[in-house]
Structures are given as structure tokens and as C-alpha cells.
Amino acid sequence: MNGLILSMFVSTILSGVIATVRDRSVILWTVLGMLTGPIAVAFLLCVPSRKAVITSTPTRSLASEIRELQELRERGLISDEQFEQGKARVLAWPVGSASQPALGSTRALADSGWTWASYHPAARAAFIDLAQRYRLELEWPDDVPFEAVCTFPVQPRLSFAITLALEKGSIHCWGDGWALDGSGPGNPDIGLPADLAEGLEALISGSGRLLVRTAFRDTSPFWTSLQVQRNGRWRTVRYQAGLPILPLWRRIIVKNEAV
């Protein structure tokens, strides 16, 4: 009897120590060590440590990335405009982020020769194509601080205004009382992202809608969803989300009533 108690005591201590070293639950394995004795100790020794599977995320170095851009410019692989655009992209990206910026790696930038201006032709062409297919009037305001801006004003075929704008490879979309986050097509040859194009076409044709939620006593919405109908149900293809200050809000449906 004394031997059994001693074995349980030793197994409990060993289980707790091994669990601490291997970053496991100390309380759980201490209890298991007391109940099952050497079996728990042996099993715990075979279980890999949690610390062994944790991989450290390398920290980006802004200085090294800018130095790489400088070397590419000195070797003639990128122009001065591409260097300035790449430098602005590097400085705008969070230092602690492990994901790549929107235009890809430095080498991809050098090989493709893309600049933010590379997105202009396709974006403008997509705006014009959308207007022509639905026979809408199109305006190009010059007082909005974006690279390329077009507005579909209120007209016989559109009951509310829609504005599309291009800024650093991202397409922004907004109207009176609603807005959607910017999204990039990923390639300068693609004018509009596929989901945004689908939603806008449905919205203009009357088969889509905007679901806008505005908090109580607030003028700007905290949630905007661009939705299309699929299989008899409304599906969100693009949204801009936030949290209301008060848990009271109103729900507004925006549809093209002029179709």
C-alpha cells in the first residue's frame, strides 16, 4: 500500500514538471499522473511539446526593403517613378505585418513594371463600359481627391447616385448615405473586382440592393452591404462593417426604383 502511494506521489510530481517543460496543462497532467501513475508520465514524454511547433514570424525591415529598391533602380531594373511608388508602398505597410503588400514583392514589382498609374486605363474603361451597357450618363468630377473618379448621377434609369473612384490600385464606391470599403482587382488589366462588378450590375439593373444600418441618432451608417439574389436568397458580395455606439439602429433598403 505504501508503494502504491509513493508511486502515485512520484508520478504526480513528474507529470507536473514534464507538463511545465512541454508547455502543457499542468493541472490536467498532474491529475492524470496521480490517477494513472507511470502510464501518464510515459505518454506525456511521447507527446511533442507545444513550444516545438511555434514558429516565429520574421519582422519586416523597412530599411532593407528600401535598400533593395535602390539597388534595383541603380541596376536599371526599375525607373525613378517605380522606385518612389515602391518606397511609398513599403512605408505605408505595417512594420509588423508578415503578409505581402498589394502589389506583391519587390521582385514582382521590378519584373512587372507596374505603377499605380498602370491601373488607370482599365479602371476608366470599366467605368465607361458599365455606363454604356446600362445606358447611363457618366460624369468625371475633378474636385474629388482620387486618381480617377466617375459619378453616375440621378437620371431616368437610376434613382440614386453612385460614385466610383480609383486610389492606389483600389476601387472605392459610395453614394448618398452609404459607402463601401476599397478593394483591389489585383491586376492592372482588371478594371473592377469581380464581386464589386457583380453587385453593381445587379444594383443598377434592379435585381440587387444596398442594406444600410444606421445607429440611433447617428447620420452615417455603421454597416453597408451590397447584396445580390442567388437561389432565392439575398447574398452579400461586398460590405463595410462597424459597431454602433448604441444597441439601437434602423435598417434601410436602397434599390434602383427607376428600372
Short mmCIF file of C-alpha atoms in Angstrom, two decimals:
data_model
loop_
_atom_site.label_atom_id
_atom_site.label_comp_id
_atom_site.label_asym_id
_atom_site.label_seq_id
_atom_site.Cartn_x
_atom_site.Cartn_y
_atom_site.Cartn_z
CA MET A 1 0.00 0.00 0.00
CA ASN A 2 2.84 2.36 0.87
CA GLY A 3 4.49 1.56 -2.50
CA LEU A 4 1.33 2.47 -4.40
CA ILE A 5 1.04 5.78 -2.58
CA LEU A 6 4.73 6.55 -3.25
CA SER A 7 4.31 5.70 -6.96
CA MET A 8 1.30 7.99 -7.23
CA PHE A 9 3.20 10.79 -5.49
CA VAL A 10 6.25 10.47 -7.75
CA SER A 11 4.11 10.22 -10.89
CA THR A 12 2.19 13.34 -9.88
CA ILE A 13 5.38 15.37 -9.42
CA LEU A 14 6.94 14.08 -12.66
CA SER A 15 3.79 14.77 -14.65
CA GLY A 16 3.63 18.34 -13.37
CA VAL A 17 7.30 19.01 -14.14
CA ILE A 18 7.16 17.47 -17.62
CA ALA A 19 3.91 19.29 -18.42
CA THR A 20 5.55 22.60 -17.45
CA VAL A 21 8.59 21.94 -19.65
CA ARG A 22 6.48 20.86 -22.63
CA ASP A 23 4.04 23.76 -22.24
CA ARG A 24 1.07 21.52 -21.43
CA SER A 25 -1.75 21.90 -18.93
CA VAL A 26 -0.09 21.38 -15.54
CA ILE A 27 -3.33 20.78 -13.62
CA LEU A 28 -4.65 18.24 -16.13
CA TRP A 29 -1.48 16.17 -16.32
CA THR A 30 -0.92 16.36 -12.58
CA VAL A 31 -4.34 14.80 -12.02
CA LEU A 32 -3.70 12.19 -14.71
CA GLY A 33 -0.31 11.41 -13.18
CA MET A 34 -1.91 10.85 -9.80
CA LEU A 35 -4.65 8.60 -11.21
CA THR A 36 -2.74 6.58 -13.82
CA GLY A 37 0.79 6.79 -12.46
CA PRO A 38 3.71 5.87 -14.78
CA ILE A 39 1.34 5.48 -17.76
CA ALA A 40 0.64 9.23 -17.78
CA VAL A 41 4.36 10.02 -17.43
CA ALA A 42 5.27 7.73 -20.31
CA PHE A 43 2.54 9.14 -22.55
CA LEU A 44 3.48 12.71 -21.70
CA LEU A 45 7.10 12.01 -22.65
CA CYS A 46 5.94 10.86 -26.10
CA VAL A 47 3.70 13.87 -26.74
CA PRO A 48 5.58 16.61 -28.63
CA SER A 49 5.99 19.95 -26.92
CA ARG A 50 3.78 22.83 -27.93
CA LYS A 51 6.82 25.07 -27.97
CA ALA A 52 8.32 22.95 -30.71
CA VAL A 53 5.55 23.75 -33.18
CA ILE A 54 5.54 27.50 -32.62
CA THR A 55 7.30 29.28 -35.46
CA SER A 56 8.43 32.84 -35.12
CA THR A 57 7.21 35.36 -37.67
CA PRO A 58 10.09 37.27 -39.23
CA THR A 59 9.88 41.02 -38.72
CA ARG A 60 9.96 43.12 -41.83
CA SER A 61 12.78 45.62 -42.16
CA LEU A 62 11.79 48.83 -43.91
CA ALA A 63 15.42 49.80 -44.40
CA SER A 64 16.30 46.54 -46.15
CA GLU A 65 13.26 46.70 -48.46
CA ILE A 66 14.02 50.30 -49.46
CA ARG A 67 17.67 49.30 -49.99
CA GLU A 68 16.53 46.54 -52.34
CA LEU A 69 14.50 49.07 -54.30
CA GLN A 70 17.53 51.36 -54.53
CA GLU A 71 19.67 48.51 -55.84
CA LEU A 72 17.06 47.67 -58.46
CA ARG A 73 16.98 51.30 -59.57
CA GLU A 74 20.76 51.50 -59.75
CA ARG A 75 20.83 48.36 -61.88
CA GLY A 76 18.26 49.88 -64.22
CA LEU A 77 15.55 47.31 -63.47
CA ILE A 78 13.05 49.93 -62.26
CA SER A 79 12.55 53.59 -63.07
CA ASP A 80 12.56 56.54 -60.68
CA GLU A 81 8.75 56.56 -60.72
CA GLN A 82 8.62 52.88 -59.81
CA PHE A 83 11.15 53.46 -57.03
CA GLU A 84 9.09 56.28 -55.49
CA GLN A 85 5.88 54.26 -55.78
CA GLY A 86 7.53 51.19 -54.24
CA LYS A 87 9.02 53.24 -51.43
CA ALA A 88 5.63 54.78 -50.63
CA ARG A 89 4.10 51.30 -50.60
CA VAL A 90 6.75 49.98 -48.21
CA LEU A 91 6.38 52.91 -45.81
CA ALA A 92 2.58 52.65 -45.84
CA TRP A 93 2.56 48.94 -44.96
CA PRO A 94 2.56 47.99 -41.23
CA VAL A 95 6.02 47.07 -39.98
CA GLY A 96 4.83 44.04 -38.04
CA SER A 97 2.82 42.60 -40.90
CA ALA A 98 4.02 39.29 -42.31
CA SER A 99 1.72 39.44 -45.33
CA GLN A 100 2.81 41.00 -48.59
CA PRO A 101 1.64 44.42 -49.82
CA ALA A 102 -0.99 44.77 -52.52
CA LEU A 103 1.44 44.88 -55.43
CA GLY A 104 3.42 41.83 -54.37
CA SER A 105 7.09 41.55 -53.59
CA THR A 106 9.82 43.93 -54.68
CA ARG A 107 10.95 41.48 -57.32
CA ALA A 108 7.43 41.16 -58.72
CA LEU A 109 7.24 44.95 -58.91
CA ALA A 110 10.52 45.04 -60.83
CA ASP A 111 9.52 42.29 -63.24
CA SER A 112 6.06 43.65 -63.99
CA GLY A 113 6.94 47.32 -64.15
CA TRP A 114 3.61 48.22 -62.53
CA THR A 115 2.96 51.60 -61.02
CA TRP A 116 -0.24 52.99 -59.56
CA ALA A 117 -0.81 54.70 -62.91
CA SER A 118 -0.95 51.26 -64.55
CA TYR A 119 -4.43 50.79 -63.06
CA HIS A 120 -5.89 53.92 -64.67
CA PRO A 121 -6.71 52.69 -68.22
CA ALA A 122 -8.54 49.52 -67.19
CA ALA A 123 -10.42 51.27 -64.38
CA ARG A 124 -11.61 54.08 -66.66
CA ALA A 125 -12.57 51.56 -69.34
CA ALA A 126 -14.59 49.55 -66.79
CA PHE A 127 -16.43 52.69 -65.64
CA ILE A 128 -17.30 53.63 -69.22
CA ASP A 129 -18.32 50.07 -70.10
CA LEU A 130 -20.67 49.89 -67.12
CA ALA A 131 -22.32 53.14 -68.17
CA GLN A 132 -22.68 52.10 -71.81
CA ARG A 133 -24.15 48.67 -71.07
CA TYR A 134 -26.90 50.18 -68.92
CA ARG A 135 -27.24 53.39 -70.98
CA LEU A 136 -26.32 55.66 -68.10
CA GLU A 137 -24.83 59.13 -68.14
CA LEU A 138 -21.35 59.40 -66.70
CA GLU A 139 -19.57 62.38 -65.14
CA TRP A 140 -15.89 62.85 -64.31
CA PRO A 141 -15.64 65.25 -61.35
CA ASP A 142 -12.27 66.90 -60.78
CA ASP A 143 -12.88 68.10 -57.22
CA VAL A 144 -12.60 64.67 -55.54
CA PRO A 145 -9.05 63.80 -54.29
CA PHE A 146 -8.70 60.44 -56.06
CA GLU A 147 -6.68 59.32 -59.06
CA ALA A 148 -9.73 58.55 -61.21
CA VAL A 149 -13.30 59.39 -60.21
CA CYS A 150 -16.59 58.90 -62.04
CA THR A 151 -20.16 59.53 -60.91
CA PHE A 152 -23.41 58.03 -62.14
CA PRO A 153 -25.82 60.87 -61.26
CA VAL A 154 -29.54 60.51 -60.63
CA GLN A 155 -31.18 60.06 -64.04
CA PRO A 156 -34.17 58.36 -65.69
CA ARG A 157 -32.59 54.91 -65.35
CA LEU A 158 -31.02 55.41 -61.89
CA SER A 159 -32.87 56.63 -58.79
CA PHE A 160 -29.75 57.36 -56.71
CA ALA A 161 -26.20 58.49 -57.46
CA ILE A 162 -23.20 56.13 -57.43
CA THR A 163 -19.57 57.23 -57.33
CA LEU A 164 -16.61 55.01 -58.23
CA ALA A 165 -13.05 56.07 -57.52
CA LEU A 166 -9.59 54.59 -58.04
CA GLU A 167 -6.86 55.20 -55.48
CA LYS A 168 -3.56 53.26 -55.40
CA GLY A 169 -4.97 50.20 -57.11
CA SER A 170 -8.16 50.05 -55.02
CA ILE A 171 -11.70 50.79 -56.19
CA HIS A 172 -13.87 52.74 -53.76
CA CYS A 173 -17.64 53.02 -54.07
CA TRP A 174 -20.07 55.31 -52.29
CA GLY A 175 -23.31 57.24 -52.55
CA ASP A 176 -25.61 59.43 -50.51
CA GLY A 177 -25.62 57.93 -47.00
CA TRP A 178 -23.57 54.78 -47.74
CA ALA A 179 -20.04 53.71 -48.61
CA LEU A 180 -18.13 50.50 -49.34
CA ASP A 181 -14.52 49.76 -48.47
CA GLY A 182 -11.93 49.96 -51.21
CA SER A 183 -10.92 46.72 -52.91
CA GLY A 184 -8.15 46.00 -55.39
CA PRO A 185 -8.60 43.90 -58.53
CA GLY A 186 -5.05 42.59 -58.05
CA ASN A 187 -4.04 43.15 -61.68
CA PRO A 188 -3.88 46.45 -63.58
CA ASP A 189 -5.62 44.79 -66.55
CA ILE A 190 -8.78 44.19 -64.47
CA GLY A 191 -10.87 47.31 -64.09
CA LEU A 192 -13.32 46.22 -61.38
CA PRO A 193 -13.08 43.37 -58.84
CA ALA A 194 -15.42 40.54 -59.81
CA ASP A 195 -17.61 40.72 -56.70
CA LEU A 196 -17.99 44.51 -56.90
CA ALA A 197 -18.80 44.34 -60.63
CA GLU A 198 -21.46 41.68 -59.97
CA GLY A 199 -23.01 43.71 -57.19
CA LEU A 200 -23.06 46.99 -59.13
CA GLU A 201 -24.60 45.36 -62.20
CA ALA A 202 -27.33 43.80 -60.05
CA LEU A 203 -27.89 47.07 -58.21
CA ILE A 204 -28.24 49.09 -61.42
CA SER A 205 -30.45 46.50 -63.13
CA GLY A 206 -32.80 46.38 -60.13
CA SER A 207 -32.03 42.81 -59.02
CA GLY A 208 -29.62 43.91 -56.28
CA ARG A 209 -29.88 46.14 -53.26
CA LEU A 210 -27.98 48.01 -50.56
CA LEU A 211 -28.70 47.10 -46.94
CA VAL A 212 -27.77 50.06 -44.74
CA ARG A 213 -27.84 50.06 -40.95
CA THR A 214 -27.56 53.36 -39.09
CA ALA A 215 -27.28 53.73 -35.35
CA PHE A 216 -29.87 55.70 -33.38
CA ARG A 217 -29.20 59.46 -33.55
CA ASP A 218 -26.32 58.94 -35.98
CA THR A 219 -26.17 60.28 -39.53
CA SER A 220 -23.56 57.93 -41.00
CA PRO A 221 -24.20 54.16 -41.30
CA PHE A 222 -22.08 51.67 -39.40
CA TRP A 223 -22.94 48.80 -41.75
CA THR A 224 -23.43 48.74 -45.52
CA SER A 225 -23.97 45.54 -47.53
CA LEU A 226 -24.13 45.21 -51.31
CA GLN A 227 -26.38 42.21 -51.95
CA VAL A 228 -27.49 40.11 -54.93
CA GLN A 229 -30.11 37.39 -55.21
CA ARG A 230 -28.88 33.81 -55.50
CA ASN A 231 -31.18 30.81 -55.27
CA GLY A 232 -33.99 32.98 -53.97
CA ARG A 233 -31.95 34.44 -51.11
CA TRP A 234 -30.02 37.68 -50.64
CA ARG A 235 -26.25 37.16 -50.66
CA THR A 236 -23.74 39.82 -49.64
CA VAL A 237 -20.93 40.32 -52.16
CA ARG A 238 -19.32 43.37 -50.57
CA TYR A 239 -19.77 45.09 -47.22
CA GLN A 240 -18.37 47.71 -44.90
CA ALA A 241 -18.90 46.83 -41.26
CA GLY A 242 -18.57 48.53 -37.92
CA LEU A 243 -20.11 48.63 -34.45
CA PRO A 244 -22.88 51.03 -33.40
CA ILE A 245 -22.38 53.29 -30.40
CA LEU A 246 -25.84 52.40 -29.09
CA PRO A 247 -27.55 48.99 -29.49
CA LEU A 248 -30.40 50.67 -31.38
CA TRP A 249 -30.39 51.18 -35.13
CA ARG A 250 -32.62 51.48 -38.14
CA ARG A 251 -32.49 49.34 -41.27
CA ILE A 252 -32.76 50.96 -44.71
CA ILE A 253 -33.06 49.19 -48.07
CA VAL A 254 -31.75 51.07 -51.12
CA LYS A 255 -32.86 49.80 -54.54
CA ASN A 256 -32.90 51.27 -58.01
CA GLU A 257 -36.54 52.28 -58.38
CA ALA A 258 -36.03 53.79 -61.83
CA VAL A 259 -35.54 50.50 -63.67
#
